[in-house]
């Protein structure tokens, strides 16, 4: 009331002194910069197993942010759990992947078995793709991933003193340098290799962005280099597309080939710092990169380019480059409207080069072996090689290095060992969840950018999921739509509401195909980013190529 007695305390949630002390101890000497909000939320989540609101208030005070800013970020990401009140008794979160390949391999049965078992101190939750489709079904016990998973394997992991990620053996810095590593980077820094020379080689080789969009790499480098400085670089290591695990393969087995590619790009394009955004489902890779980046800097190989490693928090939308940039800035992963494009106004408002992990892995080899070595490996007019994430009903799933332009039938027979015993080839997803579904009758089309679009599909990140005569295609399409429903950032109505309505329509025994077609067309035309635009692709493919399953 005007003229009344002033409040005894300021407006808003008050900071508990004990929480202030606890947050200060967790942060230590770390910077309180705004863009580190998600990193600091991880510190609290890792220490407490959740995010108590009292600690969020203390964190907001420490970072000089409003509690609303901290709360909206904490509640946006799937791997954060906000708790109003004191932290509950510690429990280990057991995440059961329910994306398409894991669902095909019995994830629902495994989830039910875990939920009904006596697993004291465990919290069982469903989760989207963990990038282990070749070993499905996958489960994460704390920070340790188990694949293929079983009830007994989860019990053993929970009984371990501290479930921690298990690293994969890889060449360290010394071994990589002994094999010729970082010589190409040195030549770039010495001026022996210029931006024009290297981008000409990449152009001739036909290297494209291999995260899904397929934009020519050399053109992107030149576009960013032409912008006024200072410039930055972002590496997209957030492969959340169901069915995709190729970047994980390279990060686990040869991290320095990727790091050298990133530093070559940074040197030639003239960027000040590189930000690697790694999905939180890859904790063992995170420990590897922390160690090897530190070794790089200690050896003086970073050349003054600061390499930052940022940790995702469970949001598929952050695979979209502008949403990824928002997340690195410590915000919700909401895609930006374009223009301006991130090459002009990207991270922290600076021109930003965004590249995928696999793309950068090829840079050194193309420069050293020559562009013809790469380009001539393609088939049917395509250039280069591709790393296919092959999963589903095949004998030998995994990352398959195969010629660009190969067909799905050739990939299955020559690289996947053929179909799994007892299964007949019926359909395939050429580009993960968003790439649509094609029938086996169209398995002789080249798996290459631009070749599948006339059939309503695309190759995207080259994640090929194979379905058989024993799989329910309607159930598969519903699984994919529910994934998009869960992962929609909620920013635009066509995607937020459209995915929910589409999933509800698809859950009915009889599909209203006319209404579904109208709905997915609206989503494709009006959504802000590729998630909503592509979410209807599996449905559209069923309507077009599999009318018999809708009768």
Short mmCIF file of C-alpha atoms in Angstrom, two decimals:
data_model
loop_
_atom_site.label_atom_id
_atom_site.label_comp_id
_atom_site.label_asym_id
_atom_site.label_seq_id
_atom_site.Cartn_x
_atom_site.Cartn_y
_atom_site.Cartn_z
CA UNK A 1 0.00 0.00 0.00
CA UNK A 2 1.31 3.53 -0.76
CA UNK A 3 2.80 5.04 2.37
CA UNK A 4 2.72 1.72 4.15
CA UNK A 5 5.53 0.09 6.07
CA UNK A 6 8.35 -1.09 3.76
CA UNK A 7 8.96 -4.83 3.44
CA UNK A 8 11.50 -6.31 5.82
CA UNK A 9 13.25 -8.12 2.97
CA UNK A 10 13.66 -7.51 -0.78
CA UNK A 11 11.16 -9.01 -3.19
CA UNK A 12 11.73 -12.51 -4.54
CA UNK A 13 13.16 -15.72 -3.12
CA UNK A 14 15.66 -15.01 -0.36
CA UNK A 15 19.06 -16.69 -0.40
CA UNK A 16 19.67 -19.12 2.43
CA UNK A 17 23.08 -18.43 4.01
CA UNK A 18 23.95 -22.14 4.07
CA UNK A 19 23.06 -22.43 0.36
CA UNK A 20 25.25 -19.41 -0.39
CA UNK A 21 28.20 -21.09 1.30
CA UNK A 22 27.55 -24.40 -0.48
CA UNK A 23 27.36 -22.82 -3.94
CA UNK A 24 30.48 -20.76 -3.30
CA UNK A 25 32.35 -23.94 -2.37
CA UNK A 26 31.14 -25.72 -5.53
CA UNK A 27 32.08 -22.84 -7.83
CA UNK A 28 35.41 -22.20 -6.16
CA UNK A 29 37.58 -19.89 -8.25
CA UNK A 30 35.59 -20.53 -11.44
CA UNK A 31 34.38 -17.54 -13.42
CA UNK A 32 30.84 -16.35 -12.78
CA UNK A 33 30.38 -15.26 -16.41
CA UNK A 34 26.85 -15.53 -17.80
CA UNK A 35 27.73 -18.09 -20.45
CA UNK A 36 28.90 -20.58 -17.80
CA UNK A 37 25.42 -20.97 -16.28
CA UNK A 38 24.85 -24.47 -17.69
CA UNK A 39 28.33 -25.57 -16.60
CA UNK A 40 27.58 -24.40 -13.06
CA UNK A 41 24.19 -26.11 -13.07
CA UNK A 42 26.03 -29.33 -13.93
CA UNK A 43 28.30 -28.83 -10.91
CA UNK A 44 25.29 -28.66 -8.61
CA UNK A 45 23.44 -31.51 -10.34
CA UNK A 46 26.51 -33.77 -10.15
CA UNK A 47 27.07 -32.98 -6.48
CA UNK A 48 23.47 -33.21 -5.26
CA UNK A 49 21.80 -35.47 -7.83
CA UNK A 50 19.28 -32.68 -8.47
CA UNK A 51 18.93 -28.88 -8.41
CA UNK A 52 17.38 -27.72 -5.12
CA UNK A 53 15.70 -24.35 -5.52
CA UNK A 54 17.64 -22.97 -2.56
CA UNK A 55 20.88 -23.59 -4.45
CA UNK A 56 19.42 -22.10 -7.62
CA UNK A 57 18.68 -18.89 -5.72
CA UNK A 58 22.23 -18.84 -4.38
CA UNK A 59 23.63 -19.49 -7.86
CA UNK A 60 21.56 -16.63 -9.30
CA UNK A 61 23.00 -14.30 -6.66
CA UNK A 62 26.55 -15.49 -7.28
CA UNK A 63 26.22 -14.98 -11.05
CA UNK A 64 24.28 -11.70 -10.73
CA UNK A 65 21.34 -13.14 -12.65
CA UNK A 66 17.64 -13.07 -11.92
CA UNK A 67 16.25 -16.28 -10.48
CA UNK A 68 13.88 -16.43 -13.45
CA UNK A 69 16.85 -16.63 -15.86
CA UNK A 70 18.43 -19.46 -13.89
CA UNK A 71 15.15 -21.31 -13.40
CA UNK A 72 14.11 -21.19 -17.06
CA UNK A 73 17.44 -22.70 -18.12
CA UNK A 74 17.42 -25.33 -15.37
CA UNK A 75 13.94 -26.52 -16.35
CA UNK A 76 14.60 -26.54 -20.10
CA UNK A 77 17.17 -29.34 -20.23
CA UNK A 78 16.24 -32.97 -19.63
CA UNK A 79 19.30 -33.88 -17.56
CA UNK A 80 18.54 -31.27 -14.89
CA UNK A 81 16.00 -32.01 -12.16
CA UNK A 82 14.73 -29.03 -10.18
CA UNK A 83 13.50 -29.88 -6.67
CA UNK A 84 11.51 -27.42 -4.58
CA UNK A 85 12.76 -28.03 -1.07
CA UNK A 86 15.68 -29.99 0.36
CA UNK A 87 17.44 -32.50 -1.86
CA UNK A 88 15.96 -36.01 -1.53
CA UNK A 89 18.03 -39.01 -0.55
CA UNK A 90 20.75 -39.65 -3.16
CA UNK A 91 19.72 -41.97 -5.96
CA UNK A 92 21.31 -43.14 -9.17
CA UNK A 93 19.36 -42.21 -12.28
CA UNK A 94 19.00 -45.14 -14.68
CA UNK A 95 18.08 -43.86 -18.15
CA UNK A 96 16.59 -46.40 -20.55
CA UNK A 97 16.79 -45.38 -24.21
CA UNK A 98 13.44 -45.73 -25.97
CA UNK A 99 14.36 -44.37 -29.40
CA UNK A 100 13.59 -46.44 -32.47
CA UNK A 101 16.48 -48.93 -32.64
CA UNK A 102 16.42 -49.57 -28.90
CA UNK A 103 12.63 -49.95 -29.04
CA UNK A 104 13.07 -52.55 -31.78
CA UNK A 105 15.54 -54.42 -29.58
CA UNK A 106 13.28 -54.66 -26.52
CA UNK A 107 13.72 -51.39 -24.62
CA UNK A 108 10.11 -51.41 -23.40
CA UNK A 109 10.52 -54.87 -21.86
CA UNK A 110 13.79 -53.85 -20.27
CA UNK A 111 12.26 -50.66 -18.83
CA UNK A 112 9.40 -52.68 -17.31
CA UNK A 113 11.82 -55.22 -15.84
CA UNK A 114 13.93 -52.48 -14.27
CA UNK A 115 10.86 -50.65 -12.93
CA UNK A 116 9.56 -53.85 -11.30
CA UNK A 117 12.91 -54.98 -9.91
CA UNK A 118 14.15 -54.25 -6.40
CA UNK A 119 16.80 -51.68 -7.31
CA UNK A 120 17.30 -49.76 -4.10
CA UNK A 121 18.56 -46.24 -4.62
CA UNK A 122 17.82 -46.22 -8.35
CA UNK A 123 15.45 -43.99 -10.26
CA UNK A 124 14.28 -45.49 -13.57
CA UNK A 125 13.45 -43.03 -16.37
CA UNK A 126 13.01 -43.23 -20.12
CA UNK A 127 15.44 -41.32 -22.30
CA UNK A 128 15.97 -40.47 -25.98
CA UNK A 129 18.80 -41.78 -28.17
CA UNK A 130 22.16 -42.20 -26.41
CA UNK A 131 24.25 -42.75 -29.52
CA UNK A 132 24.68 -46.50 -28.92
CA UNK A 133 22.23 -47.80 -31.53
CA UNK A 134 24.70 -50.40 -32.78
CA UNK A 135 24.59 -52.09 -29.35
CA UNK A 136 20.90 -51.60 -28.56
CA UNK A 137 19.21 -51.60 -26.13
CA UNK A 138 21.20 -48.95 -24.26
CA UNK A 139 20.97 -47.84 -20.64
CA UNK A 140 22.90 -45.17 -18.74
CA UNK A 141 23.53 -45.89 -15.06
CA UNK A 142 24.61 -42.56 -13.68
CA UNK A 143 27.48 -41.58 -15.98
CA UNK A 144 28.20 -45.11 -17.16
CA UNK A 145 26.58 -46.37 -20.34
CA UNK A 146 25.71 -50.05 -20.72
CA UNK A 147 25.03 -51.44 -24.19
CA UNK A 148 23.66 -53.93 -24.86
CA UNK A 149 21.92 -53.65 -21.51
CA UNK A 150 20.16 -56.22 -19.38
CA UNK A 151 18.66 -56.31 -15.89
CA UNK A 152 21.72 -58.16 -14.54
CA UNK A 153 24.14 -55.70 -16.16
CA UNK A 154 22.30 -52.78 -14.58
CA UNK A 155 22.36 -54.53 -11.18
CA UNK A 156 26.14 -54.97 -11.46
CA UNK A 157 26.64 -51.34 -12.41
CA UNK A 158 24.53 -50.15 -9.48
CA UNK A 159 26.52 -52.37 -7.12
CA UNK A 160 29.80 -50.77 -8.23
CA UNK A 161 31.25 -48.23 -5.76
CA UNK A 162 30.77 -45.32 -8.18
CA UNK A 163 29.36 -45.80 -11.67
CA UNK A 164 31.81 -43.82 -13.81
CA UNK A 165 32.27 -43.71 -17.57
CA UNK A 166 34.63 -46.27 -19.08
CA UNK A 167 37.03 -44.63 -21.57
CA UNK A 168 37.95 -46.21 -24.91
CA UNK A 169 41.62 -46.65 -25.79
CA UNK A 170 42.84 -44.06 -28.32
CA UNK A 171 46.11 -42.50 -29.53
CA UNK A 172 47.26 -39.82 -27.10
CA UNK A 173 49.03 -36.64 -28.18
CA UNK A 174 52.48 -38.22 -28.31
CA UNK A 175 51.31 -41.17 -30.42
CA UNK A 176 49.35 -38.92 -32.77
CA UNK A 177 52.34 -36.62 -33.33
CA UNK A 178 54.64 -39.60 -33.88
CA UNK A 179 52.36 -40.63 -36.76
CA UNK A 180 52.65 -37.21 -38.41
CA UNK A 181 49.92 -35.41 -36.56
CA UNK A 182 49.87 -31.59 -36.36
CA UNK A 183 52.36 -31.17 -39.22
CA UNK A 184 49.60 -29.83 -41.48
CA UNK A 185 48.56 -27.42 -38.73
CA UNK A 186 52.17 -26.24 -38.44
CA UNK A 187 52.28 -25.65 -42.20
CA UNK A 188 49.15 -23.53 -41.97
CA UNK A 189 50.63 -21.45 -39.18
CA UNK A 190 53.88 -21.01 -41.10
CA UNK A 191 52.00 -19.68 -44.14
CA UNK A 192 52.93 -22.66 -46.29
CA UNK A 193 49.24 -23.54 -46.60
CA UNK A 194 46.81 -20.67 -47.13
CA UNK A 195 43.05 -20.40 -46.81
CA UNK A 196 42.74 -20.28 -50.61
CA UNK A 197 44.88 -23.39 -51.09
CA UNK A 198 43.14 -25.47 -48.45
CA UNK A 199 39.61 -24.45 -49.41
CA UNK A 200 40.43 -25.21 -53.06
CA UNK A 201 41.43 -28.73 -51.99
CA UNK A 202 38.25 -29.13 -49.93
CA UNK A 203 36.17 -27.92 -52.88
CA UNK A 204 37.79 -30.36 -55.27
CA UNK A 205 37.35 -33.18 -52.77
CA UNK A 206 33.67 -32.33 -52.40
CA UNK A 207 33.81 -32.17 -48.59
CA UNK A 208 30.45 -31.16 -47.15
CA UNK A 209 29.01 -30.59 -43.71
CA UNK A 210 28.33 -34.10 -42.40
CA UNK A 211 26.09 -33.17 -39.50
CA UNK A 212 23.04 -33.34 -41.74
CA UNK A 213 22.73 -30.22 -43.88
CA UNK A 214 25.53 -31.03 -46.35
CA UNK A 215 26.61 -27.40 -46.90
CA UNK A 216 29.95 -27.22 -48.79
CA UNK A 217 32.70 -26.88 -46.19
CA UNK A 218 35.04 -24.66 -48.20
CA UNK A 219 32.26 -22.17 -48.96
CA UNK A 220 31.39 -21.91 -45.28
CA UNK A 221 35.03 -21.26 -44.33
CA UNK A 222 35.34 -18.52 -46.95
CA UNK A 223 32.03 -16.91 -45.91
CA UNK A 224 33.13 -16.58 -42.28
CA UNK A 225 36.67 -15.49 -43.19
CA UNK A 226 35.16 -12.64 -45.23
CA UNK A 227 33.33 -11.26 -42.18
CA UNK A 228 34.99 -8.59 -40.04
CA UNK A 229 36.67 -9.91 -36.90
CA UNK A 230 36.81 -10.91 -34.18
CA UNK A 231 35.50 -14.33 -35.22
CA UNK A 232 34.70 -17.51 -33.28
CA UNK A 233 34.26 -21.19 -34.10
CA UNK A 234 31.79 -23.74 -32.77
CA UNK A 235 32.11 -27.50 -33.16
CA UNK A 236 28.81 -29.36 -33.12
CA UNK A 237 29.43 -32.61 -31.20
CA UNK A 238 25.79 -32.91 -30.14
CA UNK A 239 24.67 -35.72 -32.43
CA UNK A 240 21.24 -36.39 -30.96
CA UNK A 241 19.53 -37.67 -34.12
CA UNK A 242 18.14 -41.14 -33.29
CA UNK A 243 20.23 -43.68 -35.13
CA UNK A 244 23.38 -41.51 -35.29
CA UNK A 245 26.62 -42.45 -33.54
CA UNK A 246 29.39 -41.79 -36.08
CA UNK A 247 30.85 -38.73 -34.34
CA UNK A 248 31.11 -40.74 -31.16
CA UNK A 249 33.15 -43.32 -33.08
CA UNK A 250 35.73 -40.73 -34.17
CA UNK A 251 35.87 -38.90 -30.85
CA UNK A 252 36.52 -42.13 -28.99
CA UNK A 253 39.11 -43.58 -31.35
CA UNK A 254 41.04 -40.63 -32.80
CA UNK A 255 40.27 -37.36 -30.98
CA UNK A 256 43.40 -35.53 -32.17
CA UNK A 257 42.51 -35.93 -35.86
CA UNK A 258 39.33 -33.99 -35.09
CA UNK A 259 41.17 -31.45 -32.91
CA UNK A 260 43.77 -30.81 -35.61
CA UNK A 261 41.01 -30.27 -38.16
CA UNK A 262 39.38 -27.74 -35.85
CA UNK A 263 42.64 -25.87 -35.27
CA UNK A 264 43.42 -25.84 -39.02
CA UNK A 265 40.03 -24.23 -39.63
CA UNK A 266 40.52 -21.79 -36.76
CA UNK A 267 43.97 -20.79 -38.03
CA UNK A 268 42.99 -20.26 -41.65
CA UNK A 269 39.65 -18.55 -41.01
CA UNK A 270 41.18 -16.40 -38.28
CA UNK A 271 39.11 -17.17 -35.22
CA UNK A 272 40.05 -16.33 -31.65
CA UNK A 273 38.53 -19.31 -29.84
CA UNK A 274 36.95 -22.69 -30.51
CA UNK A 275 33.93 -23.89 -28.53
CA UNK A 276 33.25 -27.64 -28.63
CA UNK A 277 29.67 -28.47 -27.64
CA UNK A 278 29.58 -32.12 -26.57
CA UNK A 279 26.39 -33.98 -25.74
CA UNK A 280 26.09 -35.00 -22.09
CA UNK A 281 25.46 -38.63 -23.09
CA UNK A 282 29.19 -38.96 -23.89
CA UNK A 283 30.85 -38.53 -20.46
CA UNK A 284 33.86 -40.75 -21.22
CA UNK A 285 34.61 -38.67 -24.32
CA UNK A 286 34.35 -35.53 -22.23
CA UNK A 287 37.07 -36.79 -19.88
CA UNK A 288 39.24 -37.70 -22.89
CA UNK A 289 38.84 -34.25 -24.44
CA UNK A 290 39.55 -32.46 -21.17
CA UNK A 291 42.81 -34.37 -20.89
CA UNK A 292 43.90 -34.05 -24.53
CA UNK A 293 43.01 -30.36 -24.86
CA UNK A 294 45.10 -29.67 -21.77
CA UNK A 295 47.96 -31.65 -23.35
CA UNK A 296 47.62 -29.59 -26.54
CA UNK A 297 47.86 -26.34 -24.65
CA UNK A 298 50.80 -27.56 -22.54
CA UNK A 299 52.66 -28.52 -25.74
CA UNK A 300 52.02 -25.09 -27.24
CA UNK A 301 50.06 -26.54 -30.16
CA UNK A 302 46.92 -24.47 -29.69
CA UNK A 303 48.79 -21.48 -31.09
CA UNK A 304 46.98 -18.97 -28.95
CA UNK A 305 43.53 -20.26 -30.00
CA UNK A 306 41.66 -21.04 -26.80
CA UNK A 307 39.73 -24.31 -26.98
CA UNK A 308 36.67 -24.44 -24.72
CA UNK A 309 34.72 -27.62 -23.99
CA UNK A 310 31.06 -27.13 -23.18
CA UNK A 311 28.70 -29.79 -21.88
CA UNK A 312 25.18 -30.25 -23.21
CA UNK A 313 22.37 -31.21 -20.90
CA UNK A 314 20.00 -33.40 -22.88
CA UNK A 315 18.31 -31.38 -25.62
CA UNK A 316 18.05 -32.66 -29.21
CA UNK A 317 17.19 -29.17 -30.42
CA UNK A 318 20.75 -28.07 -29.59
CA UNK A 319 21.94 -29.95 -32.65
CA UNK A 320 20.49 -27.01 -34.60
CA UNK A 321 23.36 -24.54 -34.93
CA UNK A 322 21.68 -21.41 -33.58
CA UNK A 323 20.08 -23.29 -30.67
CA UNK A 324 23.51 -24.76 -29.92
CA UNK A 325 24.96 -21.26 -29.84
CA UNK A 326 22.23 -20.11 -27.46
CA UNK A 327 23.11 -23.04 -25.18
CA UNK A 328 26.82 -22.20 -25.21
CA UNK A 329 25.82 -18.71 -24.12
CA UNK A 330 24.15 -20.29 -21.08
CA UNK A 331 20.56 -19.94 -22.29
CA UNK A 332 17.70 -22.18 -23.31
CA UNK A 333 18.36 -23.88 -26.64
CA UNK A 334 15.87 -21.90 -28.72
CA UNK A 335 16.62 -21.61 -32.46
CA UNK A 336 17.07 -18.09 -33.75
CA UNK A 337 15.18 -16.54 -36.62
CA UNK A 338 17.24 -15.91 -39.75
CA UNK A 339 18.65 -13.64 -41.07
CA UNK A 340 21.14 -12.78 -39.73
CA UNK A 341 22.91 -16.11 -40.16
CA UNK A 342 25.40 -17.37 -37.60
CA UNK A 343 28.23 -16.80 -40.09
CA UNK A 344 27.41 -13.11 -39.70
CA UNK A 345 26.07 -12.84 -36.14
CA UNK A 346 26.70 -16.00 -34.13
CA UNK A 347 28.23 -16.79 -30.76
CA UNK A 348 28.36 -13.68 -28.52
CA UNK A 349 27.25 -11.66 -31.55
CA UNK A 350 30.40 -12.46 -33.55
CA UNK A 351 30.77 -14.10 -36.98
CA UNK A 352 30.91 -17.81 -36.20
CA UNK A 353 32.13 -20.85 -38.12
CA UNK A 354 30.10 -23.97 -37.21
CA UNK A 355 31.42 -27.38 -38.26
CA UNK A 356 30.55 -30.99 -37.48
CA UNK A 357 33.01 -33.46 -35.92
CA UNK A 358 33.25 -35.85 -38.89
CA UNK A 359 33.72 -32.96 -41.33
CA UNK A 360 36.76 -31.76 -39.40
CA UNK A 361 38.17 -35.30 -39.16
CA UNK A 362 38.65 -35.37 -42.95
CA UNK A 363 40.50 -32.06 -43.31
CA UNK A 364 44.01 -33.32 -42.55
CA UNK A 365 43.71 -36.37 -44.81
CA UNK A 366 42.38 -34.36 -47.76
CA UNK A 367 45.22 -31.83 -47.50
CA UNK A 368 47.94 -34.46 -47.04
CA UNK A 369 46.72 -37.14 -49.47
CA UNK A 370 45.21 -34.79 -52.01
CA UNK A 371 41.57 -34.08 -52.91
CA UNK A 372 41.47 -36.79 -55.58
CA UNK A 373 42.17 -39.46 -52.97
CA UNK A 374 38.94 -38.47 -51.21
CA UNK A 375 36.74 -37.54 -54.16
CA UNK A 376 37.49 -40.61 -56.28
CA UNK A 377 36.12 -43.00 -53.66
CA UNK A 378 32.53 -41.98 -54.38
CA UNK A 379 30.04 -43.80 -56.58
CA UNK A 380 27.31 -42.73 -59.00
CA UNK A 381 28.66 -39.20 -59.34
CA UNK A 382 29.03 -38.60 -55.60
CA UNK A 383 32.38 -37.53 -54.14
CA UNK A 384 34.20 -38.94 -51.15
CA UNK A 385 33.38 -41.39 -48.40
CA UNK A 386 30.72 -41.32 -45.72
CA UNK A 387 30.53 -42.70 -42.21
CA UNK A 388 27.19 -44.48 -42.04
CA UNK A 389 25.66 -45.23 -38.64
CA UNK A 390 24.07 -48.58 -39.48
CA UNK A 391 21.65 -50.14 -37.00
CA UNK A 392 18.45 -52.15 -36.81
CA UNK A 393 17.83 -55.59 -38.32
CA UNK A 394 21.31 -56.26 -39.71
CA UNK A 395 23.87 -58.87 -38.69
CA UNK A 396 26.72 -56.42 -38.13
CA UNK A 397 25.58 -52.95 -37.05
CA UNK A 398 28.12 -50.19 -36.47
CA UNK A 399 29.90 -47.27 -38.12
CA UNK A 400 30.58 -48.25 -41.74
CA UNK A 401 33.04 -46.24 -43.81
CA UNK A 402 31.64 -46.60 -47.31
CA UNK A 403 31.68 -44.72 -50.63
CA UNK A 404 29.41 -41.72 -50.99
CA UNK A 405 26.58 -42.70 -53.32
CA UNK A 406 26.36 -46.28 -52.11
CA UNK A 407 22.85 -47.74 -51.96
CA UNK A 408 21.08 -49.06 -48.88
CA UNK A 409 21.06 -52.56 -50.35
CA UNK A 410 24.80 -52.46 -50.95
CA UNK A 411 25.40 -51.05 -47.48
CA UNK A 412 23.39 -53.81 -45.82
CA UNK A 413 24.85 -56.67 -47.86
CA UNK A 414 28.48 -55.61 -48.23
CA UNK A 415 29.04 -53.73 -44.98
CA UNK A 416 26.33 -54.92 -42.58
CA UNK A 417 26.68 -58.66 -43.14
CA UNK A 418 23.18 -58.88 -44.59
CA UNK A 419 19.90 -58.99 -42.73
CA UNK A 420 19.71 -60.44 -39.21
CA UNK A 421 18.71 -64.14 -39.12
CA UNK A 422 14.99 -64.65 -39.57
CA UNK A 423 14.36 -61.13 -40.87
CA UNK A 424 13.45 -60.02 -44.39
CA UNK A 425 14.29 -56.49 -45.55
CA UNK A 426 11.15 -54.33 -45.59
CA UNK A 427 12.07 -50.67 -45.09
CA UNK A 428 14.82 -48.31 -44.02
CA UNK A 429 15.39 -44.86 -42.59
CA UNK A 430 18.11 -43.24 -44.73
CA UNK A 431 18.80 -40.27 -42.44
CA UNK A 432 17.74 -41.01 -38.89
CA UNK A 433 14.47 -39.95 -37.30
CA UNK A 434 13.93 -36.91 -39.53
CA UNK A 435 15.01 -38.44 -42.85
CA UNK A 436 11.78 -40.32 -43.59
CA UNK A 437 11.18 -44.01 -44.33
CA UNK A 438 11.67 -45.75 -47.66
CA UNK A 439 10.54 -49.23 -48.78
CA UNK A 440 12.97 -52.00 -49.68
CA UNK A 441 11.80 -51.57 -53.29
CA UNK A 442 13.69 -48.23 -53.30
CA UNK A 443 16.85 -49.59 -51.69
CA UNK A 444 18.86 -49.11 -54.89
CA UNK A 445 18.82 -45.32 -54.67
CA UNK A 446 22.16 -43.67 -53.83
CA UNK A 447 22.46 -42.56 -50.23
CA UNK A 448 23.65 -39.09 -51.09
CA UNK A 449 22.63 -35.46 -50.68
CA UNK A 450 19.92 -34.53 -53.19
CA UNK A 451 19.21 -38.07 -54.35
CA UNK A 452 16.36 -38.93 -52.00
CA UNK A 453 14.49 -35.63 -51.87
CA UNK A 454 12.27 -36.53 -54.89
CA UNK A 455 10.99 -39.44 -52.78
CA UNK A 456 10.21 -37.25 -49.76
CA UNK A 457 13.30 -38.29 -47.78
CA UNK A 458 16.90 -37.18 -47.26
CA UNK A 459 20.18 -38.71 -46.14
CA UNK A 460 20.95 -36.13 -43.42
CA UNK A 461 23.53 -37.45 -40.98
CA UNK A 462 23.75 -40.82 -42.80
CA UNK A 463 22.05 -42.74 -40.00
CA UNK A 464 20.55 -45.83 -41.66
CA UNK A 465 18.07 -47.81 -39.55
CA UNK A 466 16.93 -51.06 -41.17
CA UNK A 467 13.44 -52.48 -40.53
CA UNK A 468 12.19 -55.93 -41.38
CA UNK A 469 8.97 -57.79 -42.05
CA UNK A 470 8.65 -58.29 -38.29
CA UNK A 471 8.51 -54.55 -37.50
CA UNK A 472 5.33 -52.50 -37.21
CA UNK A 473 5.85 -49.45 -39.42
CA UNK A 474 3.01 -47.51 -37.82
CA UNK A 475 4.52 -48.11 -34.40
CA UNK A 476 7.91 -47.01 -35.73
CA UNK A 477 6.47 -43.76 -37.08
CA UNK A 478 4.67 -43.12 -33.79
CA UNK A 479 7.91 -43.71 -31.86
CA UNK A 480 9.60 -41.07 -34.01
CA UNK A 481 6.77 -38.56 -33.63
CA UNK A 482 6.76 -38.99 -29.86
CA UNK A 483 10.48 -38.27 -29.90
CA UNK A 484 9.88 -35.00 -31.73
CA UNK A 485 7.01 -34.17 -29.38
CA UNK A 486 9.31 -34.57 -26.37
CA UNK A 487 12.20 -32.70 -27.98
CA UNK A 488 10.33 -29.71 -29.38
CA UNK A 489 11.75 -26.60 -27.73
CA UNK A 490 8.23 -25.15 -27.54
CA UNK A 491 9.14 -21.81 -29.07
CA UNK A 492 6.84 -21.97 -32.10
CA UNK A 493 3.23 -23.14 -32.12
CA UNK A 494 3.32 -25.25 -35.31
CA UNK A 495 5.98 -27.54 -33.86
CA UNK A 496 4.96 -27.46 -30.20
CA UNK A 497 1.29 -28.16 -30.81
CA UNK A 498 1.67 -29.95 -34.13
CA UNK A 499 3.89 -32.75 -32.83
CA UNK A 500 1.56 -33.30 -29.87
CA UNK A 501 -1.54 -33.44 -32.05
CA UNK A 502 0.16 -35.67 -34.62
CA UNK A 503 1.24 -38.15 -31.94
CA UNK A 504 -2.31 -38.25 -30.56
CA UNK A 505 -3.77 -38.88 -34.03
CA UNK A 506 -1.20 -41.60 -34.73
CA UNK A 507 -1.96 -43.38 -31.45
CA UNK A 508 -5.52 -44.07 -32.65
CA UNK A 509 -6.35 -47.44 -34.25
CA UNK A 510 -7.49 -45.71 -37.44
CA UNK A 511 -5.49 -42.80 -38.81
CA UNK A 512 -7.27 -39.75 -40.20
CA UNK A 513 -4.83 -39.53 -43.11
CA UNK A 514 -6.33 -36.33 -44.52
CA UNK A 515 -6.01 -34.49 -41.23
CA UNK A 516 -2.51 -35.88 -40.62
CA UNK A 517 -1.37 -34.77 -44.05
CA UNK A 518 -2.74 -31.26 -43.49
CA UNK A 519 -1.12 -31.08 -40.06
CA UNK A 520 2.37 -32.12 -41.17
CA UNK A 521 2.23 -29.74 -44.14
CA UNK A 522 1.46 -26.89 -41.76
CA UNK A 523 4.35 -27.93 -39.50
CA UNK A 524 6.72 -28.08 -42.47
CA UNK A 525 5.66 -24.67 -43.80
CA UNK A 526 5.42 -22.70 -40.56
CA UNK A 527 7.94 -24.09 -38.04
CA UNK A 528 10.97 -21.95 -37.19
CA UNK A 529 13.61 -24.66 -37.52
CA UNK A 530 14.29 -28.07 -38.99
CA UNK A 531 12.81 -30.02 -36.08
CA UNK A 532 9.23 -29.03 -36.80
CA UNK A 533 9.84 -28.87 -40.54
CA UNK A 534 11.09 -32.48 -40.67
CA UNK A 535 9.09 -34.07 -37.84
CA UNK A 536 6.35 -35.16 -40.23
CA UNK A 537 8.69 -36.84 -42.73
CA UNK A 538 8.15 -40.41 -41.40
CA UNK A 539 4.36 -39.91 -41.54
CA UNK A 540 4.51 -38.43 -45.01
CA UNK A 541 6.64 -41.38 -46.12
CA UNK A 542 4.09 -43.90 -44.81
CA UNK A 543 1.26 -42.06 -46.56
CA UNK A 544 3.21 -42.09 -49.82
CA UNK A 545 5.12 -45.39 -49.84
CA UNK A 546 3.20 -47.70 -47.48
CA UNK A 547 -0.53 -47.11 -48.03
CA UNK A 548 -1.20 -50.77 -47.18
CA UNK A 549 -0.30 -50.27 -43.49
CA UNK A 550 -2.94 -47.54 -43.17
CA UNK A 551 -5.89 -49.64 -44.32
#
